[in-house]
Amino acid sequence: QVQLVESGGGFVQPGGSLRLSCSASGSIFSINTMGWYRQAPGKQRELVADISSRGSTNYADSVKGRFAISRDNAKNTAYLQMNSLTPEDTAVYYCNLRHTHYSTLPDYWGQGTQVTVSS
């Protein structure tokens, strides 16, 4: 069992920045991928960015150049630095962890943190 605890969401004006954090604990294998997904009301949950334990990253086209994902493997913590925020970034952001070398294990999700971008 893995537990994910998120922080850093809030209300920000367009053009502003936020930094999200996700701390993982429990039965975590060293080889894993942590990521951030977001979901707005009536929308599908979508990948924002993810990062493997080796440091390989993926980004949604809509956030490339504005967001940066990073992680501290020793602390089992992932971060999402969000810059140049727009109202279209408003959503609940969820942290995700999956064990990429252990396909029988489920994905784990955080509780979600609200990000609201508005004037």
Tab-separated table of C-alpha atoms in Angstrom:
chain	number	residue	atom	x	y	z
A	1	GLN	CA	0.000	0.000	0.000
A	2	VAL	CA	1.215	3.478	-0.951
A	3	GLN	CA	0.013	6.783	0.436
A	4	LEU	CA	0.396	10.089	-1.415
A	5	VAL	CA	0.049	13.453	0.308
A	6	GLU	CA	-0.243	16.581	-1.820
A	7	SER	CA	0.153	20.245	-1.027
A	8	GLY	CA	0.593	23.586	-2.752
A	9	GLY	CA	-2.697	24.202	-4.511
A	10	GLY	CA	-4.508	27.485	-4.227
A	11	PHE	CA	-5.859	30.567	-5.935
A	12	VAL	CA	-3.608	32.514	-8.280
A	13	GLN	CA	-3.995	35.264	-10.869
A	14	PRO	CA	-3.287	34.657	-14.560
A	15	GLY	CA	0.431	34.795	-15.202
A	16	GLY	CA	1.221	33.672	-11.685
A	17	SER	CA	2.995	30.592	-10.390
A	18	LEU	CA	2.370	27.726	-8.008
A	19	ARG	CA	4.485	24.810	-6.840
A	20	LEU	CA	2.791	21.510	-6.011
A	21	SER	CA	4.388	18.845	-3.838
A	22	CYS	CA	3.584	15.150	-3.449
A	23	SER	CA	5.152	13.005	-0.753
A	24	ALA	CA	4.860	9.215	-1.072
A	25	SER	CA	5.140	6.661	1.702
A	26	GLY	CA	4.512	2.957	2.187
A	27	SER	CA	5.563	-0.062	0.133
A	28	ILE	CA	7.390	1.760	-2.650
A	29	PHE	CA	9.789	0.038	-5.006
A	30	SER	CA	12.740	2.090	-6.165
A	31	ILE	CA	11.748	1.877	-9.832
A	32	ASN	CA	8.584	3.867	-10.297
A	33	THR	CA	7.027	6.782	-12.098
A	34	MET	CA	5.366	9.696	-10.359
A	35	GLY	CA	3.134	12.092	-12.182
A	36	TRP	CA	0.584	14.838	-12.010
A	37	TYR	CA	-2.851	14.589	-13.589
A	38	ARG	CA	-5.634	17.125	-13.599
A	39	GLN	CA	-9.394	17.025	-13.957
A	40	ALA	CA	-11.885	19.831	-14.455
A	41	PRO	CA	-15.648	19.351	-13.965
A	42	GLY	CA	-17.143	17.448	-16.883
A	43	LYS	CA	-13.708	16.675	-18.317
A	44	GLN	CA	-11.589	13.556	-18.527
A	45	ARG	CA	-8.644	13.260	-16.206
A	46	GLU	CA	-5.533	14.048	-18.221
A	47	LEU	CA	-1.817	13.653	-17.769
A	48	VAL	CA	-0.011	16.906	-17.049
A	49	ALA	CA	3.500	15.554	-16.534
A	50	ASP	CA	5.292	12.529	-15.175
A	51	ILE	CA	8.824	11.590	-14.234
A	52	SER	CA	10.489	8.231	-13.768
A	53	SER	CA	12.950	7.345	-11.042
A	54	ARG	CA	15.638	7.661	-13.730
A	55	GLY	CA	14.555	11.220	-14.484
A	56	SER	CA	12.793	10.716	-17.814
A	57	THR	CA	9.884	13.139	-18.220
A	58	ASN	CA	6.710	13.517	-20.244
A	59	TYR	CA	4.591	16.656	-20.581
A	60	ALA	CA	1.225	17.444	-22.022
A	61	ASP	CA	1.571	19.723	-25.043
A	62	SER	CA	-0.518	22.364	-23.300
A	63	VAL	CA	2.013	22.819	-20.491
A	64	LYS	CA	5.342	22.397	-22.268
A	65	GLY	CA	7.596	25.339	-21.570
A	66	ARG	CA	5.477	26.500	-18.628
A	67	PHE	CA	5.498	23.585	-16.173
A	68	ALA	CA	8.429	21.580	-14.844
A	69	ILE	CA	8.259	18.290	-12.981
A	70	SER	CA	11.032	17.117	-10.693
A	71	ARG	CA	11.569	14.607	-7.921
A	72	ASP	CA	13.728	13.794	-4.938
A	73	ASN	CA	14.173	10.022	-4.932
A	74	ALA	CA	15.612	9.950	-1.413
A	75	LYS	CA	12.476	11.637	-0.083
A	76	ASN	CA	10.003	9.929	-2.451
A	77	THR	CA	8.694	13.373	-3.283
A	78	ALA	CA	7.618	14.848	-6.610
A	79	TYR	CA	7.135	18.505	-7.460
A	80	LEU	CA	5.334	20.402	-10.164
A	81	GLN	CA	6.441	23.976	-10.778
A	82	MET	CA	3.699	25.793	-12.672
A	83	ASN	CA	4.472	29.138	-14.299
A	84	SER	CA	2.539	31.477	-16.593
A	85	LEU	CA	-0.732	30.037	-15.359
A	86	THR	CA	-3.923	30.634	-17.324
A	87	PRO	CA	-7.598	30.067	-16.479
A	88	GLU	CA	-7.446	26.911	-18.618
A	89	ASP	CA	-5.126	25.418	-16.003
A	90	THR	CA	-7.906	25.515	-13.402
A	91	ALA	CA	-8.559	21.958	-12.215
A	92	VAL	CA	-8.083	19.508	-9.405
A	93	TYR	CA	-4.531	18.215	-9.639
A	94	TYR	CA	-3.820	14.640	-8.566
A	95	CYS	CA	-0.512	13.000	-7.806
A	96	ASN	CA	0.009	9.509	-9.194
A	97	LEU	CA	2.534	6.747	-8.573
A	98	ARG	CA	2.904	3.538	-10.554
A	99	HIS	CA	5.405	0.729	-10.328
A	100	THR	CA	6.416	0.421	-13.956
A	101	HIS	CA	8.326	-2.848	-13.478
A	102	TYR	CA	5.554	-4.503	-11.447
A	103	SER	CA	2.485	-4.589	-13.639
A	104	THR	CA	0.365	-6.507	-11.108
A	105	LEU	CA	0.402	-3.572	-8.692
A	106	PRO	CA	-2.259	-0.862	-8.894
A	107	ASP	CA	-1.730	2.819	-9.474
A	108	TYR	CA	-1.872	5.037	-6.408
A	109	TRP	CA	-3.469	8.462	-6.238
A	110	GLY	CA	-3.375	11.426	-3.936
A	111	GLN	CA	-6.475	13.152	-2.639
A	112	GLY	CA	-6.222	15.998	-5.135
A	113	THR	CA	-5.477	19.668	-4.665
A	114	GLN	CA	-7.467	22.493	-6.225
A	115	VAL	CA	-5.734	24.985	-8.492
A	116	THR	CA	-7.812	28.002	-9.484
A	117	VAL	CA	-6.479	30.609	-11.919
A	118	SER	CA	-8.654	33.702	-12.106
A	119	SER	CA	-8.556	37.484	-12.034
